[in-house]
Amino acid sequence: MSIARILEIAFRTGRVTRKYPHEPPLLTPEFRGAVRVDPSKCWGCGACVKICPPNALSLRSDSGREVVLEYFVGRCIFCGMCAEVCPARAIEVTKEFELSSTSLESLKYGVAHRLVRCSSCGSLVWTEAELRAVIRSSPVAEEYVVLCPRCRKTRFARAASIRVGAGSE
Amino acid sequence: MSKGVEALVEMVGKLGGAVEDVRKSEIYIRVPREAVRAVAKLLYDSGAYLKTCAGVDERGTSGFYSIYYIFGLDSHGVDAVLKVLVPEHDPLIPSILPEVPAADWCELEIRDLLGIELSGRLTKRLVLPEDWPDGVYPLRKEFRYDEKPPRVVREELPEEVGIPVGPYHPALHEPEYFELYVEGEKVVDVVYRGFHVHRGIEKLAESPRFTYKQIPFLAERICGICGFVHSTCYVMAVEKAAGIGVPERAEFIRSIVLEVERLHSHLLWLGVAAHLLGYDAGFMHTWRIRERVMVLAEYLTGSRKTYGINVVGGVRKDLNVDKIDKTMKTVAQVREEFKKLADAALSVPQIKARAVGTGVLTKSEARALSVVGPVARASGLYRDIRKDYPYLAYRKVSFRVPLYTEGDNLARLLVRVEEVFESIEIIKQLIDMLPGGGIVSEEYEIPPGRRAVAAVEAPRGEDVHFVITGLGRPYRWRVRAPTYQNIPALRAMLRGTSLADAPLTIASIDPCFSCTDRVLVVDVRSSRRSFIKLVRGG
Amino acid sequence: MSSVNLARALRAIKRSVWVYHLNSGSCNACDIEILDALTPYFDVERFGIKLVGSPRHADLILFTGPVTRESLPKVVRAIRAMPRPRLILVLGSCGVSGGIWWDTYSTIGGFKKLEEVLRENGVEVDRVVYVPGCPVRPEAIIYGILLLLGVVEQKVKKVEVVASES
């Protein structure tokens, strides 16, 4: 009756079933679920977009006046690299896994960022949130911050040459 | 270089080979196109295994296509990498198949993906889909990774007409299938039709979408069962190529997670094997025990599968006291529970009766086909990358490599049962010796044009990755999964067995694709075709 | 134009859902999690869910993988073989959107593209539920099936917010 030996194991073990969804899921504290982007912290810089292996995070620009950081959880591989590289610490890895949906659209989450124009040439420079972060973290004169890199270079060069010129006189 | 290797290299030199580069565990030898067959014969006859071959489009740098043949000199722990240049206007190489039976698939793959013709053997399409147009070769650099060439309708569509289900598995596996040719109840020949899962990974890694940093996550998705092996092997190859030092603690963590993965994989397979033998109670209990390993994996890495902790230079998640504690507790529980279950299951006479003497792979066949992993070890070949080419923390632990000589399904089953216990012992030793310090080195540079071969012992056998570095991403990344090497052995195993034993035999190599559901059965006497289901209901 | 009374069909199968597992070239991780859901810890037979060996017997298809070129015609055939109403649970990020391989030469990029092909071939699908995950946890599979049957509510919805200063 060697085939009955399994019965002893079964009786000894008893019930192991997790009665999800009536009982909590079998989650550990380390589980990586969907990420959450905090719209009050996000700068819209795109560091997460660059690192995201499956392109679940993307920057899209519909109007030209704003960019939207879009998180499409339907393509996410839940690696959490975006949270690691985010300079603003705006991305948090949650334990959310109940993401089922009847449409692809409801799997998308977007944070819209208004763009700032260069005060000199009018080209789009960066997002308002990025601008605020830069002003907060470094003592750059606002005059330079709202310039695109090229205008900034010319203006800086001009200012420097004036100063150099003044010194030689 | 040891004396034995030196003598071998000298003989290769007499045949026209010129040593290009000697690294710690690799020797790169340039071989003229005409001499490749003779050199391959020399190496193979001297006991080397063929790990794989890879075609690279190096027209951009050297003006040639290059074909690399990676031979493993297991007894010396050194890889001999032969490089053959193929001019653009004459893309042809002599096949080494007559001398090295294990070269069958990788040669065909070079022909499919790079468009290099083979002389001296029969050829057929292997990797690319049925409807792929002729003359379009994905691995040529001018081919964009996201190109979608138009469909070509061919005359000879798969011969499953009239059966609506196609090659699908009711229980778990991927869409692959075999054609078994039978005479009555006896299998006389097997044809594998696969590569349904060809997703273009190697090309994708060369594309601008990916960087060195992101590819570990891609590598992990080569296989959902042993993905960590692939990401480890990739980062090891890149680290080796660029000379990046990895903190010792990271090496230990990688080894621990590799063994945890082996535990889950072997338990998975043993469960499926029990199911195939009609022993569903055993299947359920094995998977119940396996669930502990899955929970442990999630606790250690953050995900139940596709762990995502490997990066070039180290790992992303550290171990703490709680995790170590949980690991020790879990492996102790698994050991105790699995011991009881394995004893109970192996004492069932029907299990032994079904597995003894079926699907035999003799030692000489195993050698000729360069099979790897538990399949090799069940046929009397002492091959284990952890011993032959010690990597990560494996040189510091002691463990036994289970070896059987019968080569039948029972031997392959027993090898895996014993490996479960060995893995548990390895994890315990690694945790005891776990060094302190950092887990990742961030400061590194990866110069282009470097080459490296890395190998990791996956649950299914030796996994080989070959990397040529490029700017920001590999110039070429070649992956050879263990099952790739083992499937051709099925022909030898299945010939002459009875049809009823075919499902278990096919499963016994633990195919990573992962198994087949339906086989097309062709009776060669009446040429009647019919499908049978390999696994009942689920 | 659908002649199927979906609500009635769902009521009828609610306590006995026969599922068929269709893999279109996935990496196996979702597939082993499907199998895991059948084993003691999650035991989906609690809900009357049973795996069957043919799409002809299935109420629901568990669909995984990014749909490789090679598997496409076979996948279409398998879905066509299914009786109406055709309910499909798309599991894993590969199935939902093509996942990490969404734009490679040998995949078509997930279920949305497949739906177009199905439509071209005159195969109607009655209800689809997408379950993201890489791989999907067994619990997520259970949640998806319960959502499809109307037992639980959908938690996610499309959100687009404007970044604001903290």
CSV table of C-alpha atoms in Angstrom, one decimal, chain C:
chain,number,residue,atom,x,y,z
C,1,MET,CA,-25.1,42.4,-34.1
C,2,SER,CA,-24.0,39.9,-31.5
C,3,SER,CA,-26.7,37.3,-31.1
C,4,VAL,CA,-25.3,36.2,-27.8
C,5,ASN,CA,-26.9,37.2,-24.5
C,6,LEU,CA,-23.7,37.9,-22.6
C,7,ALA,CA,-25.3,38.5,-19.2
C,8,ARG,CA,-27.3,35.3,-19.4
C,9,ALA,CA,-24.3,33.3,-20.5
C,10,LEU,CA,-22.2,34.8,-17.7
C,11,ARG,CA,-24.9,33.9,-15.1
C,12,ALA,CA,-24.9,30.4,-16.5
C,13,ILE,CA,-21.2,29.7,-16.3
C,14,LYS,CA,-20.5,31.7,-13.1
C,15,ARG,CA,-19.9,28.7,-10.9
C,16,SER,CA,-18.3,26.5,-13.4
C,17,VAL,CA,-15.9,28.2,-15.8
C,18,TRP,CA,-14.0,26.0,-18.1
C,19,VAL,CA,-10.8,27.6,-19.2
C,20,TYR,CA,-8.4,26.9,-22.0
C,21,HIS,CA,-4.8,28.1,-21.8
C,22,LEU,CA,-3.6,29.7,-25.0
C,23,ASN,CA,0.1,30.6,-25.2
C,24,SER,CA,1.1,32.8,-28.2
C,25,GLY,CA,4.8,32.8,-27.5
C,26,SER,CA,5.2,33.9,-23.9
C,27,CYS,CA,8.2,33.3,-21.7
C,28,ASN,CA,6.5,30.7,-19.5
C,29,ALA,CA,6.3,32.8,-16.4
C,30,CYS,CA,2.6,33.7,-16.7
C,31,ASP,CA,2.0,30.1,-17.8
C,32,ILE,CA,3.5,28.6,-14.7
C,33,GLU,CA,1.5,31.0,-12.6
C,34,ILE,CA,-1.7,29.8,-14.3
C,35,LEU,CA,-0.7,26.3,-13.3
C,36,ASP,CA,0.2,27.6,-9.8
C,37,ALA,CA,-3.3,29.0,-9.5
C,38,LEU,CA,-4.6,25.4,-9.9
C,39,THR,CA,-2.5,24.0,-7.1
C,40,PRO,CA,-3.3,23.9,-3.4
C,41,TYR,CA,-2.4,27.4,-2.3
C,42,PHE,CA,-4.8,29.2,-4.6
C,43,ASP,CA,-7.0,26.3,-5.8
C,44,VAL,CA,-9.2,28.0,-8.4
C,45,GLU,CA,-11.5,25.0,-8.4
C,46,ARG,CA,-13.1,26.8,-5.5
C,47,PHE,CA,-14.7,28.9,-8.2
C,48,GLY,CA,-15.5,25.9,-10.4
C,49,ILE,CA,-12.6,26.8,-12.7
C,50,LYS,CA,-11.3,23.9,-14.6
C,51,LEU,CA,-8.6,23.7,-17.2
C,52,VAL,CA,-9.7,21.9,-20.4
C,53,GLY,CA,-7.7,20.6,-23.3
C,54,SER,CA,-9.5,22.1,-26.2
C,55,PRO,CA,-10.9,25.5,-27.0
C,56,ARG,CA,-14.1,23.8,-28.2
C,57,HIS,CA,-14.8,23.0,-24.6
C,58,ALA,CA,-13.8,26.3,-23.2
C,59,ASP,CA,-15.9,29.1,-21.8
C,60,LEU,CA,-12.9,31.3,-21.3
C,61,ILE,CA,-9.5,31.5,-22.8
C,62,LEU,CA,-6.5,32.4,-20.7
C,63,PHE,CA,-4.3,34.2,-23.2
C,64,THR,CA,-0.6,34.8,-22.7
C,65,GLY,CA,2.2,36.0,-24.8
C,66,PRO,CA,2.9,38.8,-27.3
C,67,VAL,CA,1.7,36.9,-30.3
C,68,THR,CA,4.7,35.8,-32.4
C,69,ARG,CA,4.5,35.8,-36.1
C,70,GLU,CA,4.8,32.0,-36.2
C,71,SER,CA,2.0,31.5,-33.7
C,72,LEU,CA,-0.5,34.0,-35.2
C,73,PRO,CA,-2.4,31.8,-37.6
C,74,LYS,CA,-2.6,29.1,-35.0
C,75,VAL,CA,-3.9,31.4,-32.4
C,76,VAL,CA,-6.6,32.7,-34.7
C,77,ARG,CA,-7.6,29.1,-35.4
C,78,ALA,CA,-7.8,28.3,-31.7
C,79,ILE,CA,-10.0,31.3,-30.9
C,80,ARG,CA,-12.2,30.6,-33.9
C,81,ALA,CA,-12.8,27.1,-32.5
C,82,MET,CA,-14.2,28.5,-29.3
C,83,PRO,CA,-18.0,28.6,-29.0
C,84,ARG,CA,-19.8,31.9,-28.4
C,85,PRO,CA,-19.7,33.9,-26.2
C,86,ARG,CA,-16.0,34.1,-26.6
C,87,LEU,CA,-14.6,35.4,-23.3
C,88,ILE,CA,-10.9,36.1,-23.2
C,89,LEU,CA,-8.7,36.9,-20.2
C,90,VAL,CA,-5.5,38.5,-21.5
C,91,LEU,CA,-2.8,37.7,-19.0
C,92,GLY,CA,0.5,39.5,-18.5
C,93,SER,CA,2.0,42.6,-19.9
C,94,CYS,CA,3.0,40.7,-23.1
C,95,GLY,CA,-0.5,39.8,-23.9
C,96,VAL,CA,-2.0,43.1,-22.9
C,97,SER,CA,0.4,45.3,-24.9
C,98,GLY,CA,3.3,43.2,-26.3
C,99,GLY,CA,5.3,43.8,-23.2
C,100,ILE,CA,9.0,44.3,-23.6
C,101,TRP,CA,8.9,42.9,-27.2
C,102,TRP,CA,6.1,45.2,-28.3
C,103,ASP,CA,7.8,46.4,-31.5
C,104,THR,CA,10.2,43.6,-32.6
C,105,TYR,CA,10.2,42.0,-36.0
C,106,SER,CA,8.8,38.7,-34.9
C,107,THR,CA,5.9,39.7,-32.7
C,108,ILE,CA,2.7,41.6,-33.6
C,109,GLY,CA,2.6,43.3,-30.2
C,110,GLY,CA,-0.1,42.0,-28.0
C,111,PHE,CA,-3.8,41.4,-28.0
C,112,LYS,CA,-5.0,44.7,-29.5
C,113,LYS,CA,-3.3,43.9,-32.8
C,114,LEU,CA,-4.6,40.4,-32.6
C,115,GLU,CA,-8.1,41.7,-32.2
C,116,GLU,CA,-7.7,43.5,-35.5
C,117,VAL,CA,-6.6,40.3,-37.2
C,118,LEU,CA,-9.5,38.4,-35.6
C,119,ARG,CA,-11.9,41.0,-36.9
C,120,GLU,CA,-10.4,40.7,-40.4
C,121,ASN,CA,-11.0,37.0,-40.2
C,122,GLY,CA,-14.6,37.4,-39.0
C,123,VAL,CA,-14.0,36.1,-35.5
C,124,GLU,CA,-15.9,38.0,-32.9
C,125,VAL,CA,-14.8,38.3,-29.3
C,126,ASP,CA,-17.5,39.0,-26.8
C,127,ARG,CA,-15.7,40.1,-23.7
C,128,VAL,CA,-12.0,40.8,-22.9
C,129,VAL,CA,-10.4,41.5,-19.6
C,130,TYR,CA,-6.8,42.7,-19.4
C,131,VAL,CA,-4.7,41.6,-16.5
C,132,PRO,CA,-1.3,43.4,-16.4
C,133,GLY,CA,1.6,41.7,-14.5
C,134,CYS,CA,5.1,40.5,-15.3
C,135,PRO,CA,4.4,37.7,-14.5
C,136,VAL,CA,0.8,37.9,-13.3
C,137,ARG,CA,0.4,36.6,-9.7
C,138,PRO,CA,-2.0,33.8,-9.2
C,139,GLU,CA,-4.1,36.2,-7.2
C,140,ALA,CA,-4.2,38.6,-10.1
C,141,ILE,CA,-5.4,35.8,-12.4
C,142,ILE,CA,-8.2,35.1,-9.9
C,143,TYR,CA,-9.1,38.8,-9.6
C,144,GLY,CA,-9.2,39.0,-13.4
C,145,ILE,CA,-11.6,36.1,-13.7
C,146,LEU,CA,-13.8,37.4,-11.0
C,147,LEU,CA,-13.9,40.8,-12.7
C,148,LEU,CA,-14.8,39.2,-16.0
C,149,LEU,CA,-17.7,37.3,-14.3
C,150,GLY,CA,-18.8,40.5,-12.6
C,151,VAL,CA,-18.1,39.4,-9.0
C,152,VAL,CA,-15.6,42.1,-8.2
C,153,GLU,CA,-15.4,45.8,-9.2
C,154,GLN,CA,-12.7,47.2,-11.5
C,155,LYS,CA,-10.2,49.2,-9.4
C,156,VAL,CA,-8.2,51.0,-12.1
C,157,LYS,CA,-9.5,53.9,-14.3
C,158,LYS,CA,-7.9,56.3,-16.7
C,159,VAL,CA,-6.4,59.2,-14.9
C,160,GLU,CA,-4.7,62.3,-16.2
C,161,VAL,CA,-3.8,65.0,-13.7
C,162,VAL,CA,-1.9,68.2,-14.1
C,163,ALA,CA,1.4,68.5,-12.2
C,164,SER,CA,1.0,70.9,-9.3
C,165,GLU,CA,3.4,72.4,-6.9
C,166,SER,CA,3.7,70.7,-3.6
